[in-house]
C-alpha positions as semicolon CSV with decimal commas, in nm:
position;residue;x (nm);y (nm);z (nm)
1;X;-0,668;-2,696;-8,962
2;X;-0,286;-2,697;-8,934
3;X;-0,237;-2,697;-9,313
4;X;-0,440;-2,378;-9,342
5;X;-0,233;-2,208;-9,075
6;X;0,090;-2,315;-9,247
7;X;-0,043;-2,170;-9,574
8;X;-0,120;-1,840;-9,403
9;X;0,229;-1,829;-9,251
10;X;0,397;-1,911;-9,582
11;X;0,194;-1,631;-9,741
12;X;0,354;-1,401;-9,481
13;X;0,697;-1,529;-9,581
14;X;0,741;-1,753;-9,275
15;X;0,851;-2,105;-9,366
16;X;0,738;-2,357;-9,104
17;X;0,654;-2,724;-9,056
18;X;0,371;-2,870;-8,848
19;X;0,573;-2,930;-8,531
20;X;0,760;-2,601;-8,533
21;X;0,713;-2,330;-8,272
22;X;0,648;-1,976;-8,388
23;X;0,690;-1,653;-8,199
24;X;0,408;-1,485;-8,010
25;X;0,364;-1,190;-8,247
26;X;0,303;-1,406;-8,554
27;X;0,077;-1,643;-8,361
28;X;-0,129;-1,342;-8,245
29;X;-0,161;-1,212;-8,602
30;X;-0,287;-1,548;-8,732
31;X;-0,532;-1,582;-8,442
32;X;-0,661;-1,233;-8,520
33;X;-0,744;-1,344;-8,875
34;X;-0,965;-1,613;-8,719
35;X;-1,129;-1,353;-8,496
36;X;-0,946;-1,432;-8,172
37;X;-0,759;-1,192;-7,946
38;X;-0,452;-1,351;-7,790
39;X;-0,334;-1,252;-7,444
40;X;0,025;-1,327;-7,351
41;X;0,063;-1,513;-7,026
42;X;0,362;-1,399;-6,829
43;X;0,542;-1,715;-6,734
44;X;0,749;-1,649;-6,428
45;X;1,081;-1,813;-6,453
46;X;1,194;-2,017;-6,154
47;X;1,513;-1,813;-6,148
48;X;1,321;-1,486;-6,139
49;X;1,098;-1,617;-5,864
50;X;1,403;-1,708;-5,660
51;X;1,554;-1,365;-5,709
52;X;1,238;-1,189;-5,600
53;X;1,253;-1,145;-5,230
54;X;0,932;-1,182;-5,038
55;X;0,890;-0,884;-4,807
56;X;0,936;-0,967;-4,441
57;X;0,679;-0,922;-4,171
58;X;0,761;-0,623;-3,949
59;X;0,756;-0,848;-3,641
60;X;1,028;-1,076;-3,785
61;X;1,273;-0,791;-3,842
62;X;1,561;-0,736;-3,602
63;X;1,819;-0,455;-3,591
64;X;2,137;-0,534;-3,786
65;X;2,485;-0,377;-3,777
66;X;2,557;-0,097;-4,027
67;X;2,783;-0,171;-4,325
68;X;3,027;0,115;-4,377
69;X;3,249;0,206;-4,671
70;X;3,537;0,451;-4,627
71;X;3,602;0,673;-4,928
72;X;3,819;0,972;-5,004
73;X;4,116;1,113;-5,191
74;X;4,417;0,890;-5,241
75;X;4,652;1,008;-4,962
76;X;4,402;1,152;-4,720
77;X;4,444;0,854;-4,489
78;X;4,165;0,607;-4,565
79;X;4,385;0,307;-4,493
80;X;4,536;0,451;-4,177
81;X;4,187;0,546;-4,056
82;X;4,066;0,189;-4,113
83;X;4,373;0,059;-3,931
84;X;4,313;0,297;-3,641
85;X;3,949;0,187;-3,623
86;X;4,051;-0,179;-3,621
87;X;4,314;-0,121;-3,357
88;X;4,070;0,041;-3,114
89;X;3,916;-0,298;-3,111
90;X;4,216;-0,521;-3,070
91;X;4,240;-0,668;-2,723
92;X;4,571;-0,803;-2,599
93;X;4,480;-1,168;-2,658
94;X;4,403;-1,090;-3,019
95;X;4,732;-0,913;-3,084
96;X;4,892;-1,240;-3,192
97;X;4,614;-1,315;-3,439
98;X;4,650;-1,187;-3,790
99;X;4,375;-0,986;-3,951
100;X;4,249;-1,195;-4,237
101;X;4,224;-1,012;-4,565
102;X;3,866;-1,103;-4,640
103;X;3,765;-0,761;-4,770
104;X;3,572;-0,653;-4,461
105;X;3,620;-0,623;-4,087
106;X;3,391;-0,612;-3,785
107;X;3,445;-0,362;-3,504
108;X;3,262;-0,363;-3,172
109;X;3,183;-0,050;-2,968
110;X;2,942;-0,019;-2,672
111;X;2,839;-0,382;-2,738
112;X;2,729;-0,291;-3,089
113;X;2,892;-0,408;-3,410
114;X;2,995;-0,204;-3,716
115;X;3,109;-0,369;-4,039
116;X;3,372;-0,190;-4,248
117;X;3,431;-0,279;-4,612
118;X;3,796;-0,252;-4,718
119;X;3,738;-0,134;-5,071
120;X;4,030;0,051;-5,221
121;X;3,900;0,392;-5,314
122;X;4,065;0,550;-5,616
123;X;3,931;0,656;-5,955
124;X;4,038;0,320;-6,094
125;X;3,803;0,146;-5,857
126;X;3,491;0,328;-5,961
127;X;3,364;0,003;-6,107
128;X;3,420;-0,181;-5,782
129;X;3,266;0,099;-5,580
130;X;2,970;0,116;-5,813
131;X;2,914;-0,252;-5,740
132;X;2,986;-0,214;-5,369
133;X;2,770;0,091;-5,312
134;X;2,451;-0,112;-5,304
135;X;2,557;-0,299;-4,989
136;X;2,677;0,012;-4,810
137;X;2,453;0,168;-4,542
138;X;2,679;0,458;-4,443
139;X;2,979;0,618;-4,612
140;X;3,263;0,776;-4,417
141;X;3,426;1,037;-4,639
142;X;3,785;1,107;-4,538
143;X;3,912;1,459;-4,610
144;X;4,260;1,567;-4,499
145;X;4,252;1,881;-4,283
146;X;4,562;2,023;-4,454
147;X;4,467;1,939;-4,812
148;X;4,095;2,001;-4,820
149;X;3,855;1,884;-5,089
150;X;4,033;1,725;-5,388
151;X;3,903;1,595;-5,728
152;X;3,859;1,242;-5,592
153;X;3,676;1,379;-5,290
154;X;3,425;1,540;-5,525
155;X;3,401;1,217;-5,723
156;X;3,334;1,019;-5,406
157;X;3,068;1,271;-5,298
158;X;2,892;1,234;-5,634
159;X;2,897;0,856;-5,600
160;X;2,745;0,870;-5,256
161;X;2,477;1,116;-5,363
162;X;2,391;0,895;-5,661
163;X;2,365;0,590;-5,436
164;X;2,154;0,790;-5,190
165;X;2,353;0,672;-4,890
166;X;2,400;0,879;-4,570
167;X;2,747;1,024;-4,529
168;X;2,969;1,121;-4,236
169;X;3,277;1,336;-4,303
170;X;3,594;1,246;-4,113
171;X;3,831;1,544;-4,121
172;X;4,161;1,361;-4,080
173;X;4,516;1,473;-3,988
174;X;4,394;1,741;-3,743
175;X;4,719;1,691;-3,549
176;X;4,920;1,859;-3,827
177;X;5,028;2,222;-3,775
178;X;4,894;2,305;-4,123
179;X;4,549;2,158;-4,044
180;X;4,261;2,391;-4,126
181;X;3,930;2,215;-4,055
182;X;3,728;2,532;-4,113
183;X;3,856;2,556;-4,469
184;X;3,745;2,196;-4,527
185;X;3,399;2,281;-4,392
186;X;3,377;2,583;-4,623
187;X;3,472;2,372;-4,926
188;X;3,220;2,105;-4,828
189;X;2,949;2,370;-4,786
190;X;3,018;2,490;-5,141
191;X;2,941;2,134;-5,256
192;X;2,612;2,135;-5,068
193;X;2,739;1,948;-4,761
194;X;2,683;2,203;-4,484
195;X;2,823;2,090;-4,145
196;X;2,578;2,043;-3,857
197;X;2,752;2,307;-3,645
198;X;2,688;2,555;-3,926
199;X;2,319;2,474;-3,939
200;X;2,337;2,204;-4,206
201;X;2,289;1,830;-4,170
202;X;2,632;1,689;-4,255
203;X;2,808;1,531;-3,958
204;X;3,177;1,629;-3,953
205;X;3,410;1,455;-3,709
206;X;3,767;1,580;-3,656
207;X;4,004;1,282;-3,629
208;X;4,369;1,190;-3,641
209;X;4,429;0,833;-3,748
210;X;4,798;0,868;-3,662
211;X;4,752;1,006;-3,309
212;X;4,430;0,810;-3,251
213;X;4,220;1,121;-3,183
214;X;3,844;1,124;-3,232
215;X;3,815;0,761;-3,346
216;X;3,566;0,664;-3,075
217;X;3,363;0,974;-3,151
218;X;3,351;0,874;-3,519
219;X;3,233;0,523;-3,430
220;X;2,964;0,666;-3,202
221;X;2,845;0,893;-3,485
222;X;2,823;0,590;-3,715
223;X;2,605;0,412;-3,459
224;X;2,391;0,724;-3,424
225;X;2,331;0,747;-3,800
226;X;2,266;0,371;-3,812
227;X;2,002;0,411;-3,542
228;X;1,833;0,690;-3,739
229;X;1,841;0,475;-4,054
230;X;1,664;0,197;-3,861
231;X;1,856;-0,086;-4,028
232;X;1,678;-0,418;-3,992
233;X;1,677;-0,767;-4,140
234;X;1,517;-1,103;-4,074
235;X;1,778;-1,350;-3,948
236;X;1,537;-1,645;-3,939
237;X;1,528;-1,744;-4,304
238;X;1,760;-1,877;-4,577
239;X;2,040;-1,632;-4,645
240;X;2,083;-1,382;-4,925
241;X;2,393;-1,176;-4,967
242;X;2,646;-1,020;-5,201
243;X;2,992;-1,138;-5,295
244;X;3,245;-0,862;-5,236
245;X;3,562;-1,053;-5,319
246;X;3,645;-1,386;-5,476
247;X;3,967;-1,566;-5,556
248;X;4,129;-1,902;-5,613
249;X;4,338;-1,995;-5,311
250;X;4,600;-2,266;-5,300
251;X;4,482;-2,550;-5,082
252;X;4,135;-2,400;-5,040
253;X;4,003;-2,380;-5,397
254;X;3,753;-2,110;-5,489
255;X;3,700;-1,877;-5,194
256;X;3,461;-1,582;-5,170
257;X;3,382;-1,318;-4,912
258;X;3,009;-1,279;-4,870
259;X;2,822;-1,006;-4,688
260;X;2,500;-1,161;-4,560
261;X;2,218;-0,911;-4,615
262;X;1,918;-1,108;-4,498
263;X;1,864;-1,442;-4,330
264;X;2,141;-1,656;-4,182
265;X;2,404;-1,846;-4,379
266;X;2,493;-2,185;-4,232
267;X;2,740;-2,464;-4,294
268;X;2,589;-2,717;-4,535
269;X;2,370;-2,461;-4,717
270;X;2,338;-2,508;-5,094
271;X;2,432;-2,180;-5,260
272;X;2,398;-2,010;-5,596
273;X;2,593;-1,700;-5,706
274;X;2,570;-1,590;-6,066
275;X;2,663;-1,894;-6,275
276;X;2,842;-2,061;-5,985
277;X;2,692;-2,304;-5,735
278;X;2,821;-2,486;-5,432
279;X;2,770;-2,597;-5,075
280;X;2,905;-2,409;-4,775
281;X;3,189;-2,635;-4,657
282;X;3,348;-2,391;-4,415
283;X;3,311;-2,030;-4,307
284;X;3,572;-1,799;-4,157
285;X;3,504;-1,463;-3,995
286;X;3,721;-1,150;-4,036
287;X;3,952;-1,271;-3,757
288;X;4,011;-1,601;-3,937
289;X;3,806;-1,804;-3,688
290;X;3,588;-2,089;-3,813
291;X;3,220;-2,022;-3,756
292;X;2,905;-2,227;-3,812
293;X;2,663;-1,950;-3,907
294;X;2,655;-1,585;-4,008
295;X;2,361;-1,348;-3,968
296;X;2,264;-1,020;-4,139
297;X;2,545;-0,768;-4,217
298;X;2,816;-1,018;-4,130
299;X;3,111;-1,067;-4,365
300;X;3,232;-1,426;-4,401
301;X;3,480;-1,609;-4,615
302;X;3,298;-1,903;-4,771
303;X;3,459;-2,223;-4,901
304;X;3,275;-2,470;-5,121
305;X;3,205;-2,299;-5,455
306;X;3,225;-2,496;-5,781
307;X;3,438;-2,217;-5,933
308;X;3,533;-1,857;-5,855
309;X;3,217;-1,640;-5,849
310;X;3,223;-1,274;-5,954
311;X;3,246;-0,982;-5,715
312;X;2,908;-0,812;-5,707
313;X;2,712;-1,133;-5,767
314;X;2,415;-1,197;-5,544
315;X;2,434;-1,509;-5,331
316;X;2,115;-1,706;-5,269
317;X;2,058;-2,017;-5,058
318;X;1,850;-2,278;-5,242
319;X;1,693;-2,604;-5,125
320;X;1,974;-2,841;-5,229
321;X;2,293;-2,863;-5,430
322;X;2,122;-3,035;-5,723
323;X;1,884;-2,741;-5,756
324;X;2,171;-2,493;-5,723
325;X;2,359;-2,673;-5,999
326;X;2,054;-2,677;-6,231
327;X;1,996;-2,305;-6,182
328;X;2,364;-2,224;-6,236
329;X;2,359;-2,423;-6,563
330;X;2,043;-2,241;-6,666
331;X;2,208;-1,907;-6,605
332;X;2,512;-2,015;-6,805
333;X;2,287;-2,098;-7,099
334;X;2,113;-1,761;-7,076
335;X;2,452;-1,591;-7,060
336;X;2,568;-1,779;-7,370
337;X;2,256;-1,669;-7,558
338;X;2,323;-1,307;-7,461
339;X;2,689;-1,341;-7,564
340;X;2,586;-1,481;-7,902
341;X;2,345;-1,196;-7,959
342;X;2,617;-0,951;-7,865
343;X;2,875;-1,117;-8,087
344;X;2,642;-1,115;-8,386
345;X;2,583;-0,745;-8,338
346;X;2,948;-0,670;-8,280
347;X;3,080;-0,854;-8,584
348;X;2,860;-0,658;-8,823
349;X;2,940;-0,326;-8,661
350;X;3,308;-0,415;-8,659
351;X;3,297;-0,494;-9,027
352;X;3,147;-0,155;-9,112
353;X;3,375;0,039;-8,882
354;X;3,681;-0,133;-9,026
355;X;3,566;-0,050;-9,378
356;X;3,527;0,313;-9,276
357;X;3,848;0,338;-9,080
358;X;4,069;0,161;-9,328
359;X;4,284;-0,024;-9,081
360;X;4,285;0,043;-8,713
361;X;4,572;-0,034;-8,482
362;X;4,417;-0,244;-8,212
363;X;4,576;-0,351;-7,890
364;X;4,428;-0,669;-7,749
365;X;4,471;-0,700;-7,375
366;X;4,400;-0,979;-7,132
367;X;4,370;-0,891;-6,766
368;X;4,445;-1,141;-6,495
369;X;4,425;-1,043;-6,127
370;X;4,390;-1,212;-5,789
371;X;4,048;-1,069;-5,712
372;X;3,751;-1,030;-5,947
373;X;3,682;-0,675;-5,827
374;X;4,030;-0,569;-5,940
375;X;3,972;-0,726;-6,283
376;X;3,661;-0,512;-6,328
377;X;3,836;-0,196;-6,213
378;X;4,147;-0,248;-6,426
379;X;3,935;-0,331;-6,728
380;X;3,751;-0,001;-6,702
381;X;4,071;0,200;-6,647
382;X;4,255;0,040;-6,939
383;X;3,962;0,079;-7,177
384;X;3,954;0,449;-7,088
385;X;4,309;0,481;-7,226
386;X;4,195;0,426;-7,587
387;X;4,260;0,713;-7,827
388;X;4,229;0,778;-8,201
389;X;4,561;0,618;-8,289
390;X;4,528;0,303;-8,086
391;X;4,214;0,122;-7,982
392;X;4,252;-0,076;-7,665
393;X;4,037;-0,382;-7,642
394;X;4,015;-0,593;-7,328
395;X;3,931;-0,930;-7,477
396;X;3,928;-1,126;-7,156
397;X;3,943;-1,066;-6,785
398;X;3,952;-1,332;-6,515
399;X;4,090;-1,438;-6,179
400;X;4,399;-1,655;-6,156
401;X;4,740;-1,710;-6,311
402;X;4,816;-1,647;-6,679
403;X;4,760;-1,963;-6,882
404;X;4,876;-2,082;-7,222
405;X;4,528;-2,022;-7,367
406;X;4,547;-1,658;-7,253
407;X;4,866;-1,613;-7,452
408;X;4,707;-1,783;-7,754
409;X;4,402;-1,559;-7,720
410;X;4,607;-1,240;-7,708
């Protein structure tokens, strides 16, 4: 009898009407009073089911190119090493073509491909790296032969160890008269990275990005490690990937670079990334050429998003655009709920802390950048600058130009 149940609930201090839903715990308690045990059925959300990847059959898996991130101390030559690697691959006919800045580049050696992520590696980009580390198969750690191991080198090593990713050390600038590769090896050994030639299992490759020494050897080592890692994916299914960069481009609209991790992304696919949906209108490879499809490990610039997605978001292909839109809306709602919960918590805590602190000088900051990854990184760096006298609060971070509402908000 519903009236009886309502009475019982009111007795427990829960005011309800006949058509109202109550939470599971209270429903279970009432059922228990009637001598029933209630079991909670786990309802799998459609979103969750989509996110869960069904394991592939061994026979469907095919080898895929390794995805490599270059890390190291700020002036140890990461950028020049990446440039040298790219240039080994530039044939004369390509010289006229400009390298697109899509956040990744593909290099070919012995008919095999290697994908390099161009993530800026500095302390400020820890956030970006933390997001990027999950797509990386191999890390190349650049250490200058004259400088040796520096604080950021140690930081990079810790990141790589935490991500459990194999690492190759490139000892750069060996052409300098002050180069001392043995000292670098000693310092690395002290950090637990014992070089292979000293009986350990860390591959160290002497290189000079400037004089183009040892670059091919480094690439061959990458392929060797990739072979040992047995990297495989199934190209014959709808694509999944990760967004490594996203921006709003004049004349193109929202544009994102996606690394395909499984399956094949094709023109016309309906896509979902975080709270953003869309349909693949066009795809460009790292050389700026239009392509129709992209398989596992390949970086592509994708046009056709409803708005700018976030770097680090997972990209999933769904059956059609309508479905993608529904799921994106659903995610937005869930995000709003989370935000509300957070705001409720924050406002109370704020109230108490302000009472305790008297008045706090607070600096409200809005960050606007061209790429979402940079927003994340800057946000973290700026928040770290807070001290007792001034509290720095990043109230908003987004991609694009500064708008009137931003100024109002600040």
